[in-house]
mmCIF file of C-alpha atoms and ligand atoms in Angstrom:
data_model
loop_
_atom_site.group_PDB
_atom_site.id
_atom_site.type_symbol
_atom_site.label_atom_id
_atom_site.label_comp_id
_atom_site.label_asym_id
_atom_site.label_seq_id
_atom_site.Cartn_x
_atom_site.Cartn_y
_atom_site.Cartn_z
ATOM 1 C CA MET A 15 23.756 5.042 42.879
ATOM 2 C CA LYS A 16 27.294 5.731 42.211
ATOM 3 C CA ARG A 17 27.463 1.976 40.836
ATOM 4 C CA LEU A 18 24.288 2.282 38.796
ATOM 5 C CA GLY A 19 25.756 5.183 37.174
ATOM 6 C CA PHE A 20 28.927 3.371 36.381
ATOM 7 C CA VAL A 21 26.939 0.376 34.861
ATOM 8 C CA ALA A 22 25.027 3.155 32.871
ATOM 9 C CA ALA A 23 27.992 5.248 31.583
ATOM 10 C CA LEU A 24 29.358 1.722 30.664
ATOM 11 C CA GLY A 25 26.861 0.434 28.516
ATOM 12 C CA LEU A 26 26.546 3.718 26.685
ATOM 13 C CA GLY A 27 29.893 3.808 25.646
ATOM 14 C CA ALA A 28 30.169 0.311 24.882
ATOM 15 C CA LEU A 29 27.314 1.298 22.365
ATOM 16 C CA LEU A 30 28.834 4.290 21.186
ATOM 17 C CA MET A 31 32.316 2.812 20.287
ATOM 18 C CA SER A 32 30.732 -0.179 18.752
ATOM 19 C CA GLY A 33 29.963 2.383 15.538
ATOM 20 C CA CYS A 34 26.795 1.748 14.839
ATOM 21 C CA ASP A 35 24.613 4.328 14.139
ATOM 22 C CA ALA A 36 21.480 5.527 15.465
ATOM 23 C CA GLY A 37 19.142 4.102 12.360
ATOM 24 C CA ALA A 38 20.672 0.578 12.579
ATOM 25 C CA ALA A 39 20.457 0.442 16.657
ATOM 26 C CA MET A 40 17.024 0.950 16.556
ATOM 27 C CA ARG A 41 16.639 -1.718 13.848
ATOM 28 C CA PHE A 42 17.289 -4.095 16.928
ATOM 29 C CA GLY A 43 19.622 -6.034 15.013
ATOM 30 C CA TRP A 44 17.531 -6.530 11.573
ATOM 31 C CA PRO A 45 19.058 -5.640 8.259
ATOM 32 C CA GLU A 46 18.096 -2.751 6.155
ATOM 33 C CA GLY A 47 14.781 -3.179 4.411
ATOM 34 C CA ILE A 48 15.341 -2.433 0.567
ATOM 35 C CA THR A 49 11.318 -2.549 -0.345
ATOM 36 C CA PRO A 50 8.443 0.134 1.360
ATOM 37 C CA GLU A 51 6.676 -3.358 3.251
ATOM 38 C CA ALA A 52 10.254 -4.102 4.652
ATOM 39 C CA LYS A 53 10.623 -0.428 6.037
ATOM 40 C CA LYS A 54 7.032 -1.281 7.163
ATOM 41 C CA MET A 55 8.098 -3.967 9.245
ATOM 42 C CA VAL A 56 10.918 -2.551 10.250
ATOM 43 C CA ASP A 57 8.833 -0.145 11.839
ATOM 44 C CA LEU A 58 6.450 -2.193 13.301
ATOM 45 C CA TRP A 59 9.378 -4.428 15.141
ATOM 46 C CA THR A 60 11.463 -1.348 16.437
ATOM 47 C CA TRP A 61 7.851 0.153 17.821
ATOM 48 C CA SER A 62 7.378 -3.342 19.432
ATOM 49 C CA VAL A 63 10.432 -3.712 20.836
ATOM 50 C CA ILE A 64 10.231 -0.239 22.304
ATOM 51 C CA ALA A 65 7.163 -1.336 23.907
ATOM 52 C CA ALA A 66 8.482 -4.783 25.396
ATOM 53 C CA LEU A 67 11.643 -2.535 26.836
ATOM 54 C CA VAL A 68 8.962 -0.254 28.328
ATOM 55 C CA MET A 69 7.229 -3.184 30.094
ATOM 56 C CA GLY A 70 10.569 -4.307 30.635
ATOM 57 C CA ILE A 71 12.194 -1.629 32.518
ATOM 58 C CA LEU A 72 8.849 -1.267 34.476
ATOM 59 C CA VAL A 73 8.903 -4.726 35.693
ATOM 60 C CA TRP A 74 12.616 -4.701 36.648
ATOM 61 C CA ALA A 75 12.135 -1.102 38.419
ATOM 62 C CA LEU A 76 9.199 -2.611 40.471
ATOM 63 C CA ILE A 77 11.724 -5.760 41.206
ATOM 64 C CA PHE A 78 14.663 -3.372 42.459
ATOM 65 C CA TRP A 79 12.383 -0.938 44.344
ATOM 66 C CA THR A 80 10.746 -3.951 46.442
ATOM 67 C CA ILE A 81 13.784 -5.648 47.335
ATOM 68 C CA THR A 82 15.500 -3.168 47.979
ATOM 69 C CA PHE A 83 13.268 -0.675 50.405
ATOM 70 C CA HIS A 84 10.969 -3.953 51.486
ATOM 71 C CA ARG A 85 13.611 -6.190 52.567
ATOM 72 C CA ALA A 86 13.345 -7.404 56.334
ATOM 73 C CA ASN A 87 15.344 -6.048 59.226
ATOM 74 C CA ASP A 88 15.261 -6.489 63.076
ATOM 75 C CA ALA A 89 12.100 -4.302 63.630
ATOM 76 C CA LYS A 90 10.232 -5.842 61.203
ATOM 77 C CA LYS A 91 10.958 -9.703 62.393
ATOM 78 C CA GLY A 92 8.461 -11.071 63.331
ATOM 79 C CA VAL A 93 5.750 -9.071 62.499
ATOM 80 C CA PHE A 94 3.276 -10.171 59.835
ATOM 81 C CA PRO A 95 3.313 -8.281 56.441
ATOM 82 C CA ARG A 96 0.363 -5.929 55.362
ATOM 83 C CA GLN A 97 -1.772 -8.302 53.019
ATOM 84 C CA THR A 98 -2.830 -6.715 49.565
ATOM 85 C CA ALA A 99 -4.906 -9.616 47.997
ATOM 86 C CA TYR A 100 -8.139 -8.790 46.978
ATOM 87 C CA ASN A 101 -7.716 -5.150 45.893
ATOM 88 C CA VAL A 102 -10.106 -4.967 42.988
ATOM 89 C CA PRO A 103 -9.154 -1.805 41.588
ATOM 90 C CA LEU A 104 -5.659 -2.911 41.066
ATOM 91 C CA GLU A 105 -6.150 -6.117 39.951
ATOM 92 C CA LEU A 106 -8.901 -4.876 37.426
ATOM 93 C CA THR A 107 -6.143 -2.956 36.392
ATOM 94 C CA TYR A 108 -3.454 -5.023 35.612
ATOM 95 C CA THR A 109 -5.744 -7.644 33.929
ATOM 96 C CA ALA A 110 -7.199 -4.802 31.432
ATOM 97 C CA ILE A 111 -3.483 -3.568 30.619
ATOM 98 C CA PRO A 112 -2.209 -6.531 29.474
ATOM 99 C CA PHE A 113 -5.402 -6.605 27.105
ATOM 100 C CA VAL A 114 -4.544 -3.333 25.874
ATOM 101 C CA ILE A 115 -1.399 -4.154 24.939
ATOM 102 C CA ILE A 116 -2.085 -7.358 23.009
ATOM 103 C CA ALA A 117 -4.994 -5.463 21.040
ATOM 104 C CA VAL A 118 -2.992 -2.645 20.041
ATOM 105 C CA LEU A 119 0.136 -4.996 18.956
ATOM 106 C CA PHE A 120 -2.593 -7.340 17.489
ATOM 107 C CA TYR A 121 -4.217 -4.125 15.281
ATOM 108 C CA PHE A 122 -0.805 -2.643 13.780
ATOM 109 C CA THR A 123 0.311 -6.468 13.286
ATOM 110 C CA VAL A 124 -2.637 -7.229 11.143
ATOM 111 C CA ILE A 125 -2.372 -3.734 9.533
ATOM 112 C CA VAL A 126 1.232 -4.151 7.941
ATOM 113 C CA GLN A 127 0.680 -7.951 7.479
ATOM 114 C CA ASN A 128 -1.997 -7.377 4.992
ATOM 115 C CA ASP A 129 0.406 -4.746 3.844
ATOM 116 C CA VAL A 130 2.945 -7.166 3.151
ATOM 117 C CA GLU A 131 0.537 -9.595 1.303
ATOM 118 C CA GLY A 132 -1.434 -7.804 -0.516
ATOM 119 C CA LYS A 133 -1.703 -8.492 -4.110
ATOM 120 C CA THR A 134 -2.221 -6.790 -7.199
ATOM 121 C CA ASP A 135 -2.587 -7.745 -11.115
ATOM 122 C CA ASP A 136 -0.657 -4.854 -12.412
ATOM 123 C CA SER A 137 2.991 -6.426 -11.273
ATOM 124 C CA LYS A 138 5.367 -5.151 -13.975
ATOM 125 C CA VAL A 139 7.914 -8.319 -13.676
ATOM 126 C CA VAL A 140 6.668 -11.762 -12.799
ATOM 127 C CA VAL A 141 9.523 -14.358 -11.783
ATOM 128 C CA ASP A 142 8.989 -17.849 -11.769
ATOM 129 C CA VAL A 143 11.049 -19.441 -9.106
ATOM 130 C CA THR A 144 11.920 -23.134 -8.756
ATOM 131 C CA ALA A 145 13.225 -24.394 -5.973
ATOM 132 C CA PHE A 146 15.138 -28.007 -6.161
ATOM 133 C CA GLN A 147 17.925 -30.148 -4.441
ATOM 134 C CA TRP A 148 20.303 -28.022 -4.250
ATOM 135 C CA ASN A 149 19.900 -24.935 -6.205
ATOM 136 C CA TRP A 150 17.336 -22.410 -7.772
ATOM 137 C CA LYS A 151 16.013 -21.583 -10.962
ATOM 138 C CA PHE A 152 14.394 -18.140 -12.144
ATOM 139 C CA GLY A 153 12.648 -17.772 -15.133
ATOM 140 C CA TYR A 154 10.836 -14.750 -16.596
ATOM 141 C CA ASN A 155 7.141 -15.514 -16.979
ATOM 142 C CA LYS A 156 6.333 -11.646 -17.939
ATOM 143 C CA VAL A 157 8.070 -8.601 -18.125
ATOM 144 C CA VAL A 158 6.300 -5.112 -18.669
ATOM 145 C CA PHE A 159 9.059 -2.662 -20.477
ATOM 146 C CA SER A 160 9.552 0.867 -19.522
ATOM 147 C CA ASP A 161 7.886 1.891 -22.724
ATOM 148 C CA GLY A 162 4.681 -0.289 -21.751
ATOM 149 C CA THR A 163 5.446 -3.080 -24.336
ATOM 150 C CA VAL A 164 4.706 -6.319 -22.390
ATOM 151 C CA TYR A 165 7.091 -9.597 -22.953
ATOM 152 C CA ASP A 166 5.536 -13.179 -22.584
ATOM 153 C CA GLY A 167 7.869 -15.739 -21.516
ATOM 154 C CA PHE A 168 6.128 -18.570 -20.649
ATOM 155 C CA GLU A 169 6.495 -21.433 -22.483
ATOM 156 C CA GLU A 170 3.192 -23.579 -23.221
ATOM 157 C CA ASN A 171 4.984 -27.364 -23.967
ATOM 158 C CA GLY A 172 7.993 -26.469 -21.216
ATOM 159 C CA ASN A 173 6.949 -28.936 -18.715
ATOM 160 C CA PRO A 174 8.386 -32.236 -19.212
ATOM 161 C CA PHE A 175 6.588 -33.954 -16.560
ATOM 162 C CA GLU A 176 2.946 -32.792 -18.092
ATOM 163 C CA ILE A 177 1.332 -35.920 -19.839
ATOM 164 C CA GLN A 178 -0.029 -33.854 -22.618
ATOM 165 C CA GLU A 179 -2.301 -36.620 -24.010
ATOM 166 C CA GLN A 180 -3.546 -40.245 -23.363
ATOM 167 C CA VAL A 181 -3.247 -42.852 -25.484
ATOM 168 C CA GLY A 182 -5.115 -46.170 -25.672
ATOM 169 C CA GLY A 183 -6.591 -47.640 -22.655
ATOM 170 C CA SER A 184 -6.620 -46.232 -18.733
ATOM 171 C CA GLY A 185 -4.798 -47.652 -15.952
ATOM 172 C CA PRO A 186 -1.227 -47.092 -14.271
ATOM 173 C CA ALA A 187 0.865 -49.136 -17.337
ATOM 174 C CA ALA A 188 -1.440 -46.793 -20.385
ATOM 175 C CA GLU A 189 0.758 -46.135 -23.214
ATOM 176 C CA THR A 190 1.166 -42.121 -23.495
ATOM 177 C CA GLU A 191 2.354 -39.545 -25.536
ATOM 178 C CA HIS A 192 4.853 -37.532 -24.137
ATOM 179 C CA SER A 193 5.916 -33.591 -25.391
ATOM 180 C CA GLY A 194 8.067 -31.126 -24.406
ATOM 181 C CA PRO A 195 12.083 -30.831 -24.620
ATOM 182 C CA SER A 196 12.282 -34.680 -23.284
ATOM 183 C CA ASP A 197 9.933 -35.931 -26.384
ATOM 184 C CA HIS A 198 11.945 -38.256 -28.408
ATOM 185 C CA GLY A 199 9.118 -39.062 -30.369
ATOM 186 C CA GLY A 200 7.226 -41.804 -30.881
ATOM 187 C CA GLU A 201 4.910 -44.088 -27.602
ATOM 188 C CA HIS A 202 6.642 -45.164 -24.712
ATOM 189 C CA GLU A 203 5.244 -46.763 -21.608
ATOM 190 C CA GLU A 204 4.520 -44.089 -18.490
ATOM 191 C CA VAL A 205 7.280 -45.293 -15.800
ATOM 192 C CA PRO A 206 5.739 -43.587 -12.351
ATOM 193 C CA LEU A 207 8.505 -41.741 -10.947
ATOM 194 C CA PRO A 208 8.693 -40.528 -6.999
ATOM 195 C CA ALA A 209 7.292 -37.106 -6.605
ATOM 196 C CA GLY A 210 6.329 -36.286 -3.036
ATOM 197 C CA GLY A 211 5.008 -39.760 -3.594
ATOM 198 C CA ARG A 212 2.763 -39.014 -6.720
ATOM 199 C CA ASP A 213 3.286 -39.521 -10.396
ATOM 200 C CA ASP A 214 5.592 -37.413 -12.391
ATOM 201 C CA ASP A 215 3.370 -36.300 -14.734
ATOM 202 C CA ILE A 216 1.109 -33.988 -12.286
ATOM 203 C CA ARG A 217 3.799 -32.092 -11.573
ATOM 204 C CA ASP A 218 1.949 -29.425 -14.218
ATOM 205 C CA TYR A 219 2.299 -26.631 -10.970
ATOM 206 C CA LEU A 220 6.113 -26.361 -12.397
ATOM 207 C CA ASN A 221 6.275 -23.547 -14.719
ATOM 208 C CA PHE A 222 9.089 -22.681 -17.403
ATOM 209 C CA ASP A 223 9.754 -20.046 -19.280
ATOM 210 C CA LYS A 224 12.102 -18.691 -22.402
ATOM 211 C CA ILE A 225 14.328 -16.937 -20.331
ATOM 212 C CA GLU A 226 15.969 -18.770 -17.326
ATOM 213 C CA THR A 227 18.698 -18.472 -14.939
ATOM 214 C CA VAL A 228 19.561 -22.325 -13.232
ATOM 215 C CA GLY A 229 22.415 -22.516 -10.627
ATOM 216 C CA THR A 230 24.614 -25.162 -10.147
ATOM 217 C CA SER A 231 28.093 -26.180 -8.319
ATOM 218 C CA SER A 232 29.773 -23.895 -9.585
ATOM 219 C CA GLU A 233 27.734 -20.887 -10.362
ATOM 220 C CA VAL A 234 25.391 -18.961 -8.078
ATOM 221 C CA PRO A 235 22.146 -18.259 -9.896
ATOM 222 C CA ILE A 236 21.659 -14.413 -10.284
ATOM 223 C CA LEU A 237 18.243 -12.992 -10.521
ATOM 224 C CA VAL A 238 18.039 -9.881 -12.015
ATOM 225 C CA LEU A 239 15.317 -7.394 -11.387
ATOM 226 C CA PRO A 240 14.313 -3.547 -11.843
ATOM 227 C CA THR A 241 14.292 -1.277 -9.145
ATOM 228 C CA GLY A 242 11.375 0.861 -9.026
ATOM 229 C CA LYS A 243 8.660 -1.546 -10.277
ATOM 230 C CA ARG A 244 5.990 -3.751 -8.750
ATOM 231 C CA ILE A 245 7.609 -7.595 -9.081
ATOM 232 C CA GLU A 246 5.720 -10.550 -8.257
ATOM 233 C CA PHE A 247 7.098 -14.071 -7.254
ATOM 234 C CA ASN A 248 5.542 -17.486 -8.350
ATOM 235 C CA ILE A 249 7.459 -19.982 -6.355
ATOM 236 C CA ALA A 250 7.429 -23.785 -6.397
ATOM 237 C CA SER A 251 9.933 -26.787 -5.632
ATOM 238 C CA ALA A 252 10.269 -29.685 -7.662
ATOM 239 C CA ASP A 253 10.967 -31.887 -4.862
ATOM 240 C CA VAL A 254 10.838 -31.123 -0.848
ATOM 241 C CA ILE A 255 9.968 -28.472 0.753
ATOM 242 C CA HIS A 256 12.701 -25.007 0.611
ATOM 243 C CA SER A 257 11.849 -21.683 1.696
ATOM 244 C CA PHE A 258 12.612 -18.627 -0.331
ATOM 245 C CA TRP A 259 14.417 -15.955 1.894
ATOM 246 C CA VAL A 260 16.249 -12.504 1.133
ATOM 247 C CA PRO A 261 17.341 -10.876 4.290
ATOM 248 C CA GLU A 262 17.344 -7.436 2.539
ATOM 249 C CA PHE A 263 13.741 -8.416 1.823
ATOM 250 C CA LEU A 264 12.650 -9.158 5.312
ATOM 251 C CA TYR A 265 10.840 -11.798 3.813
ATOM 252 C CA LYS A 266 10.633 -15.545 3.657
ATOM 253 C CA ARG A 267 8.297 -17.843 2.188
ATOM 254 C CA ASP A 268 8.034 -21.561 2.468
ATOM 255 C CA VAL A 269 8.491 -23.173 -1.249
ATOM 256 C CA PHE A 270 6.410 -25.949 -1.205
ATOM 257 C CA PRO A 271 6.093 -28.814 -4.297
ATOM 258 C CA PHE A 272 2.540 -29.237 -5.127
ATOM 259 C CA PRO A 273 1.098 -26.049 -3.590
ATOM 260 C CA LYS A 274 -2.431 -26.334 -4.146
ATOM 261 C CA GLN A 275 -2.412 -30.244 -2.439
ATOM 262 C CA ASN A 276 -0.482 -28.412 0.310
ATOM 263 C CA ALA A 277 -3.047 -25.495 0.555
ATOM 264 C CA SER A 278 0.179 -23.116 0.264
ATOM 265 C CA ASP A 279 -0.184 -19.682 -1.571
ATOM 266 C CA PRO A 280 2.661 -19.386 -3.901
ATOM 267 C CA ILE A 281 2.445 -15.670 -4.718
ATOM 268 C CA PHE A 282 3.853 -12.821 -3.245
ATOM 269 C CA GLN A 283 4.429 -9.400 -4.305
ATOM 270 C CA PHE A 284 6.823 -6.559 -3.226
ATOM 271 C CA SER A 285 5.619 -2.576 -4.583
ATOM 272 C CA SER A 286 9.453 -2.080 -5.242
ATOM 273 C CA ILE A 287 12.743 -2.362 -4.992
ATOM 274 C CA ASP A 288 14.335 1.009 -3.430
ATOM 275 C CA ARG A 289 18.102 0.692 -4.586
ATOM 276 C CA THR A 290 20.339 -1.157 -6.815
ATOM 277 C CA GLY A 291 22.783 -3.619 -5.702
ATOM 278 C CA ALA A 292 23.686 -7.228 -4.904
ATOM 279 C CA PHE A 293 21.717 -9.279 -2.253
ATOM 280 C CA VAL A 294 22.303 -12.621 -1.176
ATOM 281 C CA GLY A 295 19.594 -15.070 -1.044
ATOM 282 C CA ARG A 296 19.300 -18.698 0.872
ATOM 283 C CA CYS A 297 17.253 -21.244 1.293
ATOM 284 C CA ALA A 298 15.616 -21.246 4.638
ATOM 285 C CA GLU A 299 14.381 -24.429 5.137
ATOM 286 C CA MET A 300 16.331 -27.758 6.269
ATOM 287 C CA CYS A 301 16.133 -29.521 2.926
ATOM 288 C CA GLY A 302 18.719 -31.743 3.069
ATOM 289 C CA THR A 303 22.514 -32.208 2.722
ATOM 290 C CA TYR A 304 23.356 -28.897 0.907
ATOM 291 C CA HIS A 305 20.802 -27.099 1.945
ATOM 292 C CA SER A 306 23.192 -24.650 3.350
ATOM 293 C CA MET A 307 24.832 -23.934 0.304
ATOM 294 C CA MET A 308 21.497 -23.280 -1.672
ATOM 295 C CA ASN A 309 22.096 -19.532 -2.061
ATOM 296 C CA PHE A 310 21.626 -17.283 -4.669
ATOM 297 C CA GLU A 311 21.939 -13.367 -5.444
ATOM 298 C CA VAL A 312 19.461 -10.811 -6.143
ATOM 299 C CA ARG A 313 21.000 -8.063 -8.419
ATOM 300 C CA ALA A 314 18.505 -4.652 -8.553
ATOM 301 C CA VAL A 315 19.608 -2.393 -11.582
ATOM 302 C CA THR A 316 18.082 0.310 -13.303
ATOM 303 C CA PRO A 317 14.721 -0.051 -14.795
ATOM 304 C CA GLU A 318 16.640 0.794 -18.313
ATOM 305 C CA ASP A 319 19.331 -1.529 -17.447
ATOM 306 C CA PHE A 320 16.609 -3.905 -16.662
ATOM 307 C CA ASP A 321 14.979 -3.453 -20.223
ATOM 308 C CA SER A 322 18.382 -3.728 -21.642
ATOM 309 C CA TYR A 323 19.109 -7.216 -19.729
ATOM 310 C CA ILE A 324 16.186 -9.035 -20.935
ATOM 311 C CA ARG A 325 16.290 -7.418 -24.660
ATOM 312 C CA PHE A 326 19.957 -9.122 -24.723
ATOM 313 C CA ARG A 327 18.999 -12.456 -23.410
ATOM 314 C CA GLN A 328 15.486 -12.396 -26.005
ATOM 315 C CA ALA A 329 17.830 -11.880 -28.917
ATOM 316 C CA ASN A 330 20.640 -14.419 -27.669
ATOM 317 C CA PRO A 331 19.143 -17.374 -26.389
ATOM 318 C CA THR A 332 22.307 -19.232 -26.302
ATOM 319 C CA ALA A 333 24.207 -16.614 -24.519
ATOM 320 C CA THR A 334 24.889 -17.196 -20.479
ATOM 321 C CA ASN A 335 23.442 -15.308 -18.162
ATOM 322 C CA ALA A 336 26.779 -13.938 -17.093
ATOM 323 C CA GLU A 337 27.068 -12.574 -20.675
ATOM 324 C CA ALA A 338 24.064 -10.936 -20.579
ATOM 325 C CA LEU A 339 25.117 -9.387 -17.277
ATOM 326 C CA ALA A 340 28.256 -8.127 -18.610
ATOM 327 C CA SER A 341 26.465 -6.535 -21.461
ATOM 328 C CA ILE A 342 24.707 -4.027 -18.856
ATOM 329 C CA CYS A 343 27.885 -3.850 -17.221
ATOM 330 C CA GLN A 344 27.233 -5.664 -14.120
ATOM 331 C CA VAL A 345 29.878 -7.782 -12.966
ATOM 332 C CA PRO A 346 28.958 -11.452 -14.503
ATOM 333 C CA GLU A 347 29.470 -13.364 -11.204
ATOM 334 C CA SER A 348 27.758 -13.202 -7.433
ATOM 335 C CA VAL A 349 29.435 -10.808 -5.566
ATOM 336 C CA SER A 350 27.248 -11.394 -2.217
ATOM 337 C CA THR A 351 28.132 -15.354 -1.977
ATOM 338 C CA VAL A 352 30.224 -18.167 -3.534
ATOM 339 C CA PRO A 353 29.632 -21.419 -5.072
ATOM 340 C CA PHE A 354 30.098 -24.400 -2.687
ATOM 341 C CA ASP A 355 33.130 -26.230 -3.713
ATOM 342 C CA THR A 356 31.919 -29.407 -4.253
ATOM 343 C CA ARG A 357 35.901 -30.840 -4.554
ATOM 344 C CA ARG A 358 34.642 -32.838 -7.338
ATOM 345 C CA ASN A 359 37.243 -32.549 -9.788
ATOM 346 C CA ALA A 360 41.277 -31.708 -9.667
ATOM 347 C CA GLY A 361 40.378 -28.345 -10.898
ATOM 348 C CA GLY A 362 39.118 -27.210 -7.514
ATOM 349 C CA THR A 363 40.459 -27.365 -4.367
ATOM 350 C CA VAL A 364 41.594 -31.392 -3.949
ATOM 351 C CA GLY A 365 42.282 -33.334 -0.676
ATOM 352 C CA ALA A 366 45.826 -35.098 0.423
ATOM 353 C CA GLU A 367 48.687 -35.570 -2.026
ATOM 354 C CA GLY A 368 48.952 -38.805 -3.602
ATOM 355 C CA ASN A 369 49.543 -40.881 -6.374
ATOM 356 C CA ARG A 370 46.260 -41.042 -8.409
ATOM 357 C CA ASP A 371 47.061 -44.358 -10.634
ATOM 358 C CA ASP A 372 48.536 -45.790 -6.755
ATOM 359 C CA PRO A 373 47.320 -44.052 -3.722
ATOM 360 C CA VAL A 374 49.402 -46.063 -0.806
ATOM 361 C CA LEU A 375 51.549 -44.355 1.832
ATOM 362 C CA ALA A 376 55.093 -44.527 1.196
ATOM 363 C CA ASN A 377 57.143 -46.594 4.221
ATOM 364 C CA CYS A 378 54.427 -47.859 6.025
ATOM 365 C CA THR A 379 53.961 -51.185 7.012
ATOM 366 C CA LYS A 380 50.394 -52.731 7.292
ATOM 367 C CA LYS A 381 49.169 -53.894 10.739
ATOM 368 C CA VAL A 382 48.319 -57.371 10.871
ATOM 369 C CA SER A 383 45.671 -58.745 13.724
HETATM 370 CU CU1 CU B 7 16.332 -25.886 -0.125
#
């Protein structure tokens, strides 16, 4: 008993000295959610862990009670123990209780899941997310400003893969007319390119918008969003399967190429972001060599700042995202993550010292075998 008390005191002391507050402790390792949906998921998680702990403590207590008070001693040696099998009421009880537990967990999971996956058609911001190896592109498909005016950012002829009109005969080598940014006028022969085993010309699920933010290996893409407004995400991949994950949203969704053919729903919504700040986003699906470097940042700003940001980008189509962020007095670079150093130029961190024109080792004798 003394030893048990010591262990309990040690555990309690370690918890108190770790400096985590009660709220963080009750999240059992999860980050603090910043959407109403995330908060509901945290509650479900907290109560599920508590239920598991109650069950765990009960089982541990029964195990320790048995091994402490029912071990063999001299008086019991050689005596056949009392048999308790075929105790029908007991067996019915411990069959029924797990079913009740599963039913209760299932009920609350479905309630929260329906809420998280719920969609309405009154989103104030619609963002087109395009994942590609190995970065992200964010486009503003629709924005409803605070004064009620609607900005439609969808670019009708933005898809360079879409074949607008078939000219001439049919068949794989048919002559086609190409429209969009890559159009150089005139006719050319269609060259099928690899795209998930399909021709590029059916990558018409990719959305292009007038205002877009594209990440590069030297700049982390920052997706600016307003607080307090319903936001819709429409995710698509230009190549392989990625996964859109913002830990503070407590939400992650696989980003598929060809969502229709892959039977994947590319749209999800959050009813609001509850506080301003910078939140790191990551790719959560192993998608190739630089998968771990595929970071982005969500920058939640006030609705007024968001309106100014979009209006600045509307008025200055050639301005960079950094300039637009600076125009609303936001730090123009990501503050939650850093770009991956690709070491492809001398301006970055270079490797060993050496003469670029003659990279040989000084005072070295070649080994001849
Ligand atoms: Cu990825």
